[in-house]
CSV table of C-alpha atoms in Angstrom, one decimal:
chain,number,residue,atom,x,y,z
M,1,UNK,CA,43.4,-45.3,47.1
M,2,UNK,CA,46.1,-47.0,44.9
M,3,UNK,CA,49.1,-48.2,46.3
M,4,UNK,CA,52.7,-47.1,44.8
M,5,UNK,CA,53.9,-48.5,41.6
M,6,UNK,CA,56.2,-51.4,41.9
M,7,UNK,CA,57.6,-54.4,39.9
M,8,UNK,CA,54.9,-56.5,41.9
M,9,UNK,CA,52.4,-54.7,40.5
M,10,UNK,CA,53.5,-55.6,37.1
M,11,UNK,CA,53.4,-59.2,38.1
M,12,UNK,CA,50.3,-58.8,39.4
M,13,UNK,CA,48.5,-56.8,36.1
M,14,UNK,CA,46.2,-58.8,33.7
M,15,UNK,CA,44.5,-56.1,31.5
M,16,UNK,CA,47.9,-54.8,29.8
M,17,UNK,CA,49.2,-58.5,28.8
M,18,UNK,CA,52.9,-58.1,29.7
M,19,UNK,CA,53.4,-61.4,29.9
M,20,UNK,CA,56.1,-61.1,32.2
M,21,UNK,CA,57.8,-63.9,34.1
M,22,UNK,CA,60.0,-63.3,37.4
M,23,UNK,CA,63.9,-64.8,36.7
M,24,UNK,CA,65.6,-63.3,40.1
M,25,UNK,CA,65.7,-60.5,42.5
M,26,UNK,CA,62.4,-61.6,44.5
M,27,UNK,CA,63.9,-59.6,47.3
M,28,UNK,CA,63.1,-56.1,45.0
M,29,UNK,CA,59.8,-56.6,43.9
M,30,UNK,CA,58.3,-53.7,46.1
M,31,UNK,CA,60.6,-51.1,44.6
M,32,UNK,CA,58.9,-48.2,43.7
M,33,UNK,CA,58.9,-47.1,40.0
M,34,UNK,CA,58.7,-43.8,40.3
M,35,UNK,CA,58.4,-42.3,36.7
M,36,UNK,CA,55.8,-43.0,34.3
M,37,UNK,CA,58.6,-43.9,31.5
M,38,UNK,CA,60.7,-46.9,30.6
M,39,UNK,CA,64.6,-46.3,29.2
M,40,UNK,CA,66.3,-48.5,26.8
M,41,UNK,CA,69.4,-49.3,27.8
M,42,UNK,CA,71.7,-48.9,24.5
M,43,UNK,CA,75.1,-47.2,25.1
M,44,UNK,CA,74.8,-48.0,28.8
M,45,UNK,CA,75.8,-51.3,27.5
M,46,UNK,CA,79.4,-49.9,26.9
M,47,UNK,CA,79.9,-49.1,30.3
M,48,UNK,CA,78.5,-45.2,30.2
M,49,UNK,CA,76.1,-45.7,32.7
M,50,UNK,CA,75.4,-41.9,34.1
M,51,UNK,CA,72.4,-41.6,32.2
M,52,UNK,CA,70.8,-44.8,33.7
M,53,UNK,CA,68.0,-42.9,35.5
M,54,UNK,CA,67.0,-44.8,39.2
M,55,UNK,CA,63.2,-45.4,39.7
M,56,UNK,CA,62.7,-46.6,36.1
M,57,UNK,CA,62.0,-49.7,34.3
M,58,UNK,CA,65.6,-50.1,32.6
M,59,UNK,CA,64.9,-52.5,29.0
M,60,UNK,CA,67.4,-55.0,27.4
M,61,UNK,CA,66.2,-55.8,23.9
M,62,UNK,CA,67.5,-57.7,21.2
M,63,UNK,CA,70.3,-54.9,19.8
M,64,UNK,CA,71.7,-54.8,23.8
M,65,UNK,CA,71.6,-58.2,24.5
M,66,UNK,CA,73.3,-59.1,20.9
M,67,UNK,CA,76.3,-56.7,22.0
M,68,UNK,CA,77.0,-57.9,25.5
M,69,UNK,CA,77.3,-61.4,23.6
M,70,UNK,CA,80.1,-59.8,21.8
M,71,UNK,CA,82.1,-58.2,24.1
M,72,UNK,CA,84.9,-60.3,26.5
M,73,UNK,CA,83.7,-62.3,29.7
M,74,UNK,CA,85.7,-60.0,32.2
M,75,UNK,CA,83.9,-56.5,30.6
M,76,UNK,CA,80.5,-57.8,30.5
M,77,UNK,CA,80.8,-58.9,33.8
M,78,UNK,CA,81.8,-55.6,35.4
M,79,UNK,CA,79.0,-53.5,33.5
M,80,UNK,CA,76.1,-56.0,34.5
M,81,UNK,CA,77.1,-55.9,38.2
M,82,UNK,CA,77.1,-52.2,38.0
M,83,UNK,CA,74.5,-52.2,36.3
M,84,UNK,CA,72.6,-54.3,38.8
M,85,UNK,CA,74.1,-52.1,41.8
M,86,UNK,CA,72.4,-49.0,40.6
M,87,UNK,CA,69.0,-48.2,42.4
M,88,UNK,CA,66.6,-49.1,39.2
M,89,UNK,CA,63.3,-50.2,39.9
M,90,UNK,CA,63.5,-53.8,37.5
M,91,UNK,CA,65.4,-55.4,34.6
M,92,UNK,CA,63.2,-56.4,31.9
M,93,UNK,CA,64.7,-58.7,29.1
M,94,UNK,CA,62.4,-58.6,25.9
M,95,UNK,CA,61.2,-61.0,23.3
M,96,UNK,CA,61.9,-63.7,25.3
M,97,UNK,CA,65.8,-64.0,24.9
M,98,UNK,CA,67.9,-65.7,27.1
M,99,UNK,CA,68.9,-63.8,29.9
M,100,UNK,CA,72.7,-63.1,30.4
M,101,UNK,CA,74.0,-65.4,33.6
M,102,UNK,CA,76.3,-62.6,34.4
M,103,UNK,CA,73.2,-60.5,34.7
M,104,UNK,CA,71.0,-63.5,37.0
M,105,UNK,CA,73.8,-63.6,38.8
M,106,UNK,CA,74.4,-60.0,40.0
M,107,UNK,CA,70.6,-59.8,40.3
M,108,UNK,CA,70.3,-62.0,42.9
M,109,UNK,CA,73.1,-60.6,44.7
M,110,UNK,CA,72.2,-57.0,44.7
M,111,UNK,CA,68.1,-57.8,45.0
M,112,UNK,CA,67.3,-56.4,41.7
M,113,UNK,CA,64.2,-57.7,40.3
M,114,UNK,CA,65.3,-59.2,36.3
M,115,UNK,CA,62.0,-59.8,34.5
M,116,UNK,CA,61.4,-61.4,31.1
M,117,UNK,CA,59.0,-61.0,29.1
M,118,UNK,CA,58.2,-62.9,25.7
M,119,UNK,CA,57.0,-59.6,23.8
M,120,UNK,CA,58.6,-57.7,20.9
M,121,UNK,CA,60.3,-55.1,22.9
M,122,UNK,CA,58.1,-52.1,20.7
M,123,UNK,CA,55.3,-53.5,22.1
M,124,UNK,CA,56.2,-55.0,25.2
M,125,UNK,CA,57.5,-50.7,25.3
M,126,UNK,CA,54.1,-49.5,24.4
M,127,UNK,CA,51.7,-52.0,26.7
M,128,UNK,CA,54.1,-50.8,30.0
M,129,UNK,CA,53.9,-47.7,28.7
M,130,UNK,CA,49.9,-47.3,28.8
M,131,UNK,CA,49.9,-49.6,32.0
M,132,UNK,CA,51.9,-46.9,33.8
M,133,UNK,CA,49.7,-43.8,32.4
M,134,UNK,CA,46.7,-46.0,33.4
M,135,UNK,CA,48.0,-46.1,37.0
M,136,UNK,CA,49.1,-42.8,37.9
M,137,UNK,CA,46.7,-40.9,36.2
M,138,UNK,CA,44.6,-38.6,37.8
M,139,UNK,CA,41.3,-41.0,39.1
M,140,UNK,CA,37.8,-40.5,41.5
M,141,UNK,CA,35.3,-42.8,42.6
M,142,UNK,CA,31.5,-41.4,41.6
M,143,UNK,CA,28.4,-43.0,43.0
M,144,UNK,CA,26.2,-43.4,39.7
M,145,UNK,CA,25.8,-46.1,36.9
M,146,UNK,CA,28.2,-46.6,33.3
M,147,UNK,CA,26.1,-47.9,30.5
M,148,UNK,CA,27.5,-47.9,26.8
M,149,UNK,CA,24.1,-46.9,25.0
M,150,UNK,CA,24.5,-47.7,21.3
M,151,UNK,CA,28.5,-46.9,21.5
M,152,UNK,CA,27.8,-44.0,23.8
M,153,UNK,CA,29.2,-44.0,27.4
M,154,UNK,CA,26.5,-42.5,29.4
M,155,UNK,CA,27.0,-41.9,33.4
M,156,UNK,CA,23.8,-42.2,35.2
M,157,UNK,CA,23.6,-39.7,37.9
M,158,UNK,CA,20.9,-39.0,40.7
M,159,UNK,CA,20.1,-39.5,44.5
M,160,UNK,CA,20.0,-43.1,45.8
M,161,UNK,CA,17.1,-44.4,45.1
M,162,UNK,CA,15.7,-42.7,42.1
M,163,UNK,CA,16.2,-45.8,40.0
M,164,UNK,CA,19.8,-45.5,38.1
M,165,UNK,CA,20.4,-49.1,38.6
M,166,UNK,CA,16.6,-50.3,36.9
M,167,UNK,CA,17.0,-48.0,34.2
M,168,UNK,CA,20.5,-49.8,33.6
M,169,UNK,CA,18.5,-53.0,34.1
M,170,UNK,CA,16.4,-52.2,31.7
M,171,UNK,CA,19.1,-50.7,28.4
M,172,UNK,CA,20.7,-54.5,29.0
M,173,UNK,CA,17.8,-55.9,28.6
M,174,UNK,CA,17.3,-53.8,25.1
M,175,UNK,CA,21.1,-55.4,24.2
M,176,UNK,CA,23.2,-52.5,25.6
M,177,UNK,CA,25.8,-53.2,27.9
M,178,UNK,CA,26.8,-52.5,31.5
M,179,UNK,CA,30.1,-51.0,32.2
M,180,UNK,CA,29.7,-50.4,36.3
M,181,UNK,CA,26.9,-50.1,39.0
M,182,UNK,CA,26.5,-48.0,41.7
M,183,UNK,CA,30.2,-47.0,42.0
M,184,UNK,CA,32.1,-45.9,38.9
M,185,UNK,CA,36.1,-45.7,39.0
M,186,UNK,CA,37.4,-42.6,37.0
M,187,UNK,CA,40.4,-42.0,35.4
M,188,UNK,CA,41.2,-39.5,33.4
M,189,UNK,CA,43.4,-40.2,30.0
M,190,UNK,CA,44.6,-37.1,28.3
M,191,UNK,CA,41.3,-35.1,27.6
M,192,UNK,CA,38.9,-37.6,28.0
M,193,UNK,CA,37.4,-40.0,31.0
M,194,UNK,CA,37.2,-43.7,30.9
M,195,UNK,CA,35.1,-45.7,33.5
M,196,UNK,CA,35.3,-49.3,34.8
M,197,UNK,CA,34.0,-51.1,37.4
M,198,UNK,CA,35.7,-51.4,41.2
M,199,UNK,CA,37.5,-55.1,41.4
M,200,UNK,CA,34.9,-56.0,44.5
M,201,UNK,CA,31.5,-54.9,42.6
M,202,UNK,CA,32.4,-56.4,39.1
M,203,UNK,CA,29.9,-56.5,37.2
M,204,UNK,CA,27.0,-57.1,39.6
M,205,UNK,CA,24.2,-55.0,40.3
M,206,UNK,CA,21.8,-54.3,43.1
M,207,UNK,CA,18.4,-53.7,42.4
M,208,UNK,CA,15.8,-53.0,45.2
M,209,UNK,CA,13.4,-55.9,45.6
M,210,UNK,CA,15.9,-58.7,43.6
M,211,UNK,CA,19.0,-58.0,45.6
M,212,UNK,CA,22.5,-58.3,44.3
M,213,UNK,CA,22.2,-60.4,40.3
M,214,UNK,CA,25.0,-61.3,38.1
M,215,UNK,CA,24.5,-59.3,34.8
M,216,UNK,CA,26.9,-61.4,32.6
M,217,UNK,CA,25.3,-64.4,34.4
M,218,UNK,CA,21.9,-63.6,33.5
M,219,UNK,CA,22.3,-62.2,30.1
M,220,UNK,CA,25.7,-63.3,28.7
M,221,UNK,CA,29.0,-61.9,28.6
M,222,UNK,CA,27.9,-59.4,25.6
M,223,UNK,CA,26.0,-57.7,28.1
M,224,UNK,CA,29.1,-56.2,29.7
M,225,UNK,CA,32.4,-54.2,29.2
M,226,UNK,CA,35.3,-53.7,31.5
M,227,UNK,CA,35.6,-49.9,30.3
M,228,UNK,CA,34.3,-47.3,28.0
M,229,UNK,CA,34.6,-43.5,27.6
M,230,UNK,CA,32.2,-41.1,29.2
M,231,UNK,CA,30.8,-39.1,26.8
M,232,UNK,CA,27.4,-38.0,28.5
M,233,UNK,CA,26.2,-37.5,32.0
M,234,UNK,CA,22.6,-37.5,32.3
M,235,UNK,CA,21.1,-37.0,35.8
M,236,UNK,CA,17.9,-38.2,37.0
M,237,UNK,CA,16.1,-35.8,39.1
M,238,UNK,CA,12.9,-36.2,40.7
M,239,UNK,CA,10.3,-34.2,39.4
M,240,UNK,CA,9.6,-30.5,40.6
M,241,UNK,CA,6.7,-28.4,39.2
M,242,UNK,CA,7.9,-25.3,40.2
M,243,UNK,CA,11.7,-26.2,38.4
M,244,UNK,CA,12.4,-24.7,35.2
M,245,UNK,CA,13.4,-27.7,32.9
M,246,UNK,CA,15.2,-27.2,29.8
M,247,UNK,CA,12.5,-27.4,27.0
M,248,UNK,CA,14.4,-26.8,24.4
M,249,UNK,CA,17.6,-28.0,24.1
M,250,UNK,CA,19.5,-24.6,22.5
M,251,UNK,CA,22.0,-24.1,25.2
M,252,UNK,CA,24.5,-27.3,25.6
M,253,UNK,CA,25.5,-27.6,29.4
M,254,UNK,CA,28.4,-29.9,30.7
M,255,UNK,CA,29.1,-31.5,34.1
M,256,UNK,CA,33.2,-31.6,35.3
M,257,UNK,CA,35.1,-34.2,36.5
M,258,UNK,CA,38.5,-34.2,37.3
M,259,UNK,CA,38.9,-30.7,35.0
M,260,UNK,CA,37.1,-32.5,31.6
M,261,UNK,CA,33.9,-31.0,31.2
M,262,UNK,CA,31.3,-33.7,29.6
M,263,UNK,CA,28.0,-32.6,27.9
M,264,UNK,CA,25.3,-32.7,30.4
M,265,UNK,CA,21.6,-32.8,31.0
M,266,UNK,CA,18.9,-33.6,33.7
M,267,UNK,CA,15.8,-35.8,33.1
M,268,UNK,CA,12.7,-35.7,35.3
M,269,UNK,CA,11.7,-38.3,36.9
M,270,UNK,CA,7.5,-39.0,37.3
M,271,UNK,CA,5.3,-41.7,36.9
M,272,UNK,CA,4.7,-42.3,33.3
M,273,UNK,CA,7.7,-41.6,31.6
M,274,UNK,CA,9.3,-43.8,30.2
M,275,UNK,CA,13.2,-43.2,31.0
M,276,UNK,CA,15.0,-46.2,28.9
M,277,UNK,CA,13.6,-44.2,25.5
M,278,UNK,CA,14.4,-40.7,26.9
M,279,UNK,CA,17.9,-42.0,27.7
M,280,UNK,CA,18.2,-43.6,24.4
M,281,UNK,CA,17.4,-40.9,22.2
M,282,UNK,CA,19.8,-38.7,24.3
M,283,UNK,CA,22.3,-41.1,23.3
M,284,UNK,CA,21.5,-41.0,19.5
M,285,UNK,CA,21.0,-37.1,20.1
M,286,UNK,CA,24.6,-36.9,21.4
M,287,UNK,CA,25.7,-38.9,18.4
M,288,UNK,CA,24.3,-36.5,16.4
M,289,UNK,CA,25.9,-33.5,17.7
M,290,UNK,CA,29.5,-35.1,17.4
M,291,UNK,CA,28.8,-35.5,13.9
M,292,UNK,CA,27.6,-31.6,13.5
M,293,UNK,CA,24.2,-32.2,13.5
M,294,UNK,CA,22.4,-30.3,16.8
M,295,UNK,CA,18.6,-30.8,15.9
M,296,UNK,CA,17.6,-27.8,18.2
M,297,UNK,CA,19.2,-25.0,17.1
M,298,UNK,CA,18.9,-26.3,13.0
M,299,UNK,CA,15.1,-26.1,14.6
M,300,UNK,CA,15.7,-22.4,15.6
M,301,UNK,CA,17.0,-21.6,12.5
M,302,UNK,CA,14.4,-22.7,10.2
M,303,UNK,CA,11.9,-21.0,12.7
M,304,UNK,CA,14.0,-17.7,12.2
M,305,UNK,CA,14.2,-17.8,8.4
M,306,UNK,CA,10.9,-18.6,8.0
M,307,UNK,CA,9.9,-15.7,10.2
M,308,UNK,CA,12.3,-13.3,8.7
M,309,UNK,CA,10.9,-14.4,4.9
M,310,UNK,CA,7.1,-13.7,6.4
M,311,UNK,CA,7.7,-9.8,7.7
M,312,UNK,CA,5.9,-7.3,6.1
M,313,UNK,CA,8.5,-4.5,4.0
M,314,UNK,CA,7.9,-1.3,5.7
M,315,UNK,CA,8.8,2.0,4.0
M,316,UNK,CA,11.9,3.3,4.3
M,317,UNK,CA,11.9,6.8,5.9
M,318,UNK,CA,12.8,10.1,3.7
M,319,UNK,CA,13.7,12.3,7.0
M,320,UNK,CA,12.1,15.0,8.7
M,321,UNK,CA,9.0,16.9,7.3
M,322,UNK,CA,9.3,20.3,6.2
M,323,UNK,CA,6.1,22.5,6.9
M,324,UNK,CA,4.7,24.0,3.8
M,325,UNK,CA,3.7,27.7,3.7
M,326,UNK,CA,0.6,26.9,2.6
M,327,UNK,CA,-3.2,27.9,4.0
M,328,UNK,CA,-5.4,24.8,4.5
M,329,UNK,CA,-9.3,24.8,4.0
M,330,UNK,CA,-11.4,22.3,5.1
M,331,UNK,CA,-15.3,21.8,4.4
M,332,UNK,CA,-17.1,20.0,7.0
M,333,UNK,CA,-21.0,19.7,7.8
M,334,UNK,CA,-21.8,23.0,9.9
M,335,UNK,CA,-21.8,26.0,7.4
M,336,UNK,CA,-20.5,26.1,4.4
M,337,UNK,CA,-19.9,29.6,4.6
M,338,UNK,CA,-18.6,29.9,8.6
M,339,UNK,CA,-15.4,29.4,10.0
M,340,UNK,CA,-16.2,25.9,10.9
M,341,UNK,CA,-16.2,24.6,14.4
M,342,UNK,CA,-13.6,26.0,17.1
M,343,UNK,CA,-13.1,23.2,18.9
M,344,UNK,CA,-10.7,21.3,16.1
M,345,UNK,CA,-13.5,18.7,16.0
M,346,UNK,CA,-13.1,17.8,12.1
M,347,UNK,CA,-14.8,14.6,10.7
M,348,UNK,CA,-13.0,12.6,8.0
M,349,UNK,CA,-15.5,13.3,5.5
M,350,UNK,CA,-14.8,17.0,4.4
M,351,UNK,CA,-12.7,17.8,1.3
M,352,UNK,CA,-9.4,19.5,2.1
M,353,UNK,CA,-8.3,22.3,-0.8
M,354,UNK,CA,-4.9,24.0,-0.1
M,355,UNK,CA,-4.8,27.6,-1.3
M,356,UNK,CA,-1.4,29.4,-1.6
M,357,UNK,CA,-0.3,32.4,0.1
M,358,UNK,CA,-1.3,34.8,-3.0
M,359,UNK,CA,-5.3,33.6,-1.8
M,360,UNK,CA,-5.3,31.2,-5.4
M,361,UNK,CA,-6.2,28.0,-5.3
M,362,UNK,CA,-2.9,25.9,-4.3
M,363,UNK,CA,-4.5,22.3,-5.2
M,364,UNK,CA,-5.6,19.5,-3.0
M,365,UNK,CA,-4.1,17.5,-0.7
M,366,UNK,CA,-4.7,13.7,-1.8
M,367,UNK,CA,-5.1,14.6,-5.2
M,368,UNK,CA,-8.2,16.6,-4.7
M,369,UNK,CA,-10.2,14.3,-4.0
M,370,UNK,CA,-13.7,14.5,-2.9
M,371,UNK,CA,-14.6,13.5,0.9
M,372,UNK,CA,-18.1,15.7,1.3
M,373,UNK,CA,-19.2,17.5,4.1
M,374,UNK,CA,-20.2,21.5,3.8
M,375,UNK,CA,-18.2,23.2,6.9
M,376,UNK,CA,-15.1,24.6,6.1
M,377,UNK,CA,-11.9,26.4,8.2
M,378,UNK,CA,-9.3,28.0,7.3
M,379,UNK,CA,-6.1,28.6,8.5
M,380,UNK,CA,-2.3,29.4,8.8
């Protein structure tokens, strides 16, 4: 767990470039800054110092500096010392002007750290800025592997063992790049997750059978990258017959770490497949998607349109059938002059005439067409 922000933890900082440089007040350097935001001095400079906010990195740039220079010995001297006497966490004078002696003085006396820094104070504004976020954001420590695979962050997940750290082995190898092994540091920035690698493990990796290696030793310092966004999870899972493994690819899943959820899927693992490809074309798949491409479901719809454009038309219906008060005769093959057979065993070779109520010849059904056969049976 991170300790509390101070001013030595600015000192101490090397990925923001402060370039900050201790003048006085060594006997403050473990005050805690307790909010996330610097304040510009400006009309505290006047005197009007109730809005100087304790806890916070108080700045001096080039406009407050300029008007202290201007204003009489006696005055200046009695706002730096309050100034000093207030509980902020540092002082930081920017672009590398010359600090006030009033102000080095008063410092010293009251322990308040004064810092300069040779920045432009925008910048030097904005680096502290995203140094601060960086620290206090929310952060977990996951036991898995942080490849960037062709400018996808990919977070290898799985049970110890299943071999997250040789398929890593193996996408440097192919010129990807190594972000972290077996224990990835998370923070989360806003909507999204970066990852880097703990300060103890570095950049080195231990692989079962070789032991602990050096990746940037071995394969250069291209081969590496302090931190990169995750933007996939894939997990590793050994293989079960009886599972039910996604085979299609329609329904996106997504894993969730510290409340971001990040597209997700699970890959097999058996003899004879070959992982570094699977996990390459995932990457290049999950490029695709960002860009609006999802190759499954355009899949699913081509299937579906072709399908649709293939069905037979069927007839649309006309509604219910209205009997017809008409008397049916049909000739079959037992006498042509009985009533035909009883038991409503007709073959489909008679010819059926329909005869009206009157007894005269009504027409027949299907156009009167001839079937043959000699029995015949009439009927209401």
């Amino acid at each position: 767990m991170r300790s509390a922000l101070s001013t030595a933890t600015l000192l101490r900082d090397a990925d923001h470039h402060l370039a900050l440089r201790m003048v006085v007040g060594e006997r403050g350097v473990n005050r805690s800054i307790t909010a996330p935001r610097v304040q510009k001095l400006g009309l505290a400079m006047s005197g009007y110092l109730d809005h100087v906010r304790s806890g916070r990195i108080q700045i001096l740039g080039e406009t407050e500096i300029s008007f202290l220079s201007t204003m009489p010995a006696g005055e200046r001297d009695r706002i730096l010392r309050s100034l000093c006497e207030r509980d902020v966490a540092c002082l930081v004078v920017t672009k590398g002007l010359p600090v006030p002696e009033e102000l080095v003085r008063h410092g010293e006396a009251a322990g308040t750290p004064v810092l300069s820094s040779a920045l432009p104070t925008a910048e030097f504004i904005a680096r502290v800025t995203r140094f601060m976020e960086d620290w206090t954001a929310p952060a977990v420590s996951l036991h898995g592997v942080l490849v960037d695979v062709s400018g996808v962050g990919l977070l290898l997940l799985g049970k110890s063992g299943i071999g997250k750290s040789e398929l890593a082995l193996d996408l440097v190898a192919r010129g990807h790049r190594l972000c972290a092994d077996d224990v990835v540091d998370i923070q989360r920035q806003g909507s999204e997750l970066e990852g880097a690698a703990t300060d103890i493990l570095g950049h080195h990796m231990e692989v079962r059978g070789l032991g602990i290696i050096n990746i940037p030793d071995l394969f250069g310092v291209g081969a590496v990258r302090d931190r990169k966004r995750i933007d996939l999870c894939v997990e590793l899972d050994e293989w079960d017959p009886r599972a039910d493994y996604d085979r299609l690819g329609l329904d996106d899943k997504t894993y969730e770490i510290l409340g971001v959820a990040v597209p997700y899927i699970k890959i097999p693992v058996r003899p004879g497949r070959n992982l570094t490809t699977l996990v390459e074309v995932a990457a290049r798949n999950q490029l695709l998607k960002v860009r609006g491409h999802h190759s499954a479901r355009e899949f699913q719809q081509s299937v579906d349109a072709v399908t649709a454009a293939s069905a037979p038309v069927l007839p649309r219906e006309s509604g219910p059938v209205t009997p017809l008060p008409f008397t049916t005769e049909v000739e079959g093959l037992d006498d042509p002059s009985g009533p035909g057979d009883d038991d409503g065993n007709v073959e489909h070779a008679g010819r059926v005439a329909v005869v009206g109520l009157d007894g005269g010849a009504g027409g027949s059904i299907g156009g009167g067409a001839e079937l043959g056969g000699a029995a015949r049976r009439r009927g209401r």
